[in-house]
Structures are given as C-alpha cells and as structure tokens.
C-alpha cells in the first residue's frame, strides 16, 4: 500500500489495520521518498511502521538524485 506519511495515507493505514485485525497487514507499505519531507516525518514513518509491525519499502529515484533533483535538506 502506498504510504506518503500524510493524513490520507495515515487514515488508509488505520483502516487496513482494522480490516486485518488481529493479524498484521498481508502487504508492505511503500513510501516513495522524494527527499522533500521534514526529518521528523521520516522519523514518524519509521516509528509507525515499526510500532505496527509493518514491512516498509522505501524507494528513491536514483536517476533523479544523481541529477540533483532532491531537496537541500536531504543532502
């Protein structure tokens, strides 16, 4: 399931957890890392996935990073 760390993704994660309760999610969370989030949001993402026992897949666009298309914060 795509997980952007935003409010809509957080609600979808909550609903998915309710749907599969008491088990864990049968699918991973996928976060497409643009490099434009605040550090605190990345920490929240990691804490949330860990607390809920979710597999978290993080993808960065390596070509975009190589071309310098990332935020100043993530450098």
Tab-separated table of C-alpha atoms in Angstrom:
chain	number	residue	atom	x	y	z
A	1	UNK	CA	0.000	0.000	0.000
A	2	UNK	CA	1.391	3.427	-0.873
A	3	UNK	CA	2.220	5.413	2.259
A	4	UNK	CA	3.160	9.075	1.847
A	5	UNK	CA	3.187	9.826	5.610
A	6	UNK	CA	0.296	12.249	5.030
A	7	UNK	CA	-3.101	12.344	6.675
A	8	UNK	CA	-4.862	10.403	3.908
A	9	UNK	CA	-2.251	7.638	3.952
A	10	UNK	CA	-2.442	7.505	7.736
A	11	UNK	CA	-6.221	7.028	7.601
A	12	UNK	CA	-5.831	4.292	4.973
A	13	UNK	CA	-3.233	2.572	7.154
A	14	UNK	CA	-5.610	2.750	10.125
A	15	UNK	CA	-8.465	1.250	8.069
A	16	UNK	CA	-6.231	-1.515	6.699
A	17	UNK	CA	-5.066	-2.394	10.200
A	18	UNK	CA	-8.689	-2.586	11.364
A	19	UNK	CA	-9.624	-4.776	8.389
A	20	UNK	CA	-6.883	-7.323	9.112
A	21	UNK	CA	-7.054	-7.178	12.931
A	22	UNK	CA	-5.841	-9.114	14.933
A	23	UNK	CA	-3.267	-10.102	12.323
A	24	UNK	CA	-0.687	-7.972	10.609
A	25	UNK	CA	-1.038	-6.443	7.170
A	26	UNK	CA	-0.535	-9.030	4.406
A	27	UNK	CA	1.172	-6.425	2.222
A	28	UNK	CA	4.045	-3.969	2.719
A	29	UNK	CA	3.906	-0.199	2.957
A	30	UNK	CA	5.639	1.577	0.075
A	31	UNK	CA	6.996	5.069	0.574
A	32	UNK	CA	8.321	6.915	-2.473
A	33	UNK	CA	10.978	9.152	-0.935
A	34	UNK	CA	11.180	12.451	-2.793
A	35	UNK	CA	13.654	13.917	-0.312
A	36	UNK	CA	11.310	16.849	0.337
A	37	UNK	CA	9.848	15.754	3.695
A	38	UNK	CA	10.973	17.077	7.068
A	39	UNK	CA	13.306	14.797	9.052
A	40	UNK	CA	10.591	14.445	11.692
A	41	UNK	CA	8.245	12.986	9.081
A	42	UNK	CA	10.769	10.314	8.133
A	43	UNK	CA	11.193	9.501	11.835
A	44	UNK	CA	7.389	9.278	12.195
A	45	UNK	CA	7.219	6.962	9.156
A	46	UNK	CA	9.817	4.619	10.633
A	47	UNK	CA	8.273	4.651	14.120
A	48	UNK	CA	4.795	3.987	12.736
A	49	UNK	CA	5.877	1.045	10.578
A	50	UNK	CA	7.866	-0.414	13.470
A	51	UNK	CA	5.092	0.073	16.042
A	52	UNK	CA	2.505	-1.618	13.802
A	53	UNK	CA	4.821	-4.400	12.663
A	54	UNK	CA	4.559	-3.359	9.012
A	55	UNK	CA	7.099	-4.151	6.348
A	56	UNK	CA	8.271	-0.803	4.972
A	57	UNK	CA	9.706	-0.455	1.480
A	58	UNK	CA	11.308	2.890	0.650
A	59	UNK	CA	12.094	3.846	-2.927
A	60	UNK	CA	14.200	6.777	-4.082
A	61	UNK	CA	14.620	7.702	-7.725
A	62	UNK	CA	18.378	7.152	-8.141
A	63	UNK	CA	18.455	8.922	-11.504
A	64	UNK	CA	16.745	11.967	-10.007
A	65	UNK	CA	19.135	12.032	-7.058
A	66	UNK	CA	22.113	11.754	-9.432
A	67	UNK	CA	20.772	14.699	-11.427
A	68	UNK	CA	20.386	16.780	-8.260
A	69	UNK	CA	16.581	16.651	-8.115
A	70	UNK	CA	16.333	16.410	-4.350
A	71	UNK	CA	15.774	18.822	-1.539
A	72	UNK	CA	18.580	20.729	0.115
A	73	UNK	CA	17.500	19.168	3.425
A	74	UNK	CA	18.272	15.615	2.315
A	75	UNK	CA	21.809	16.341	1.092
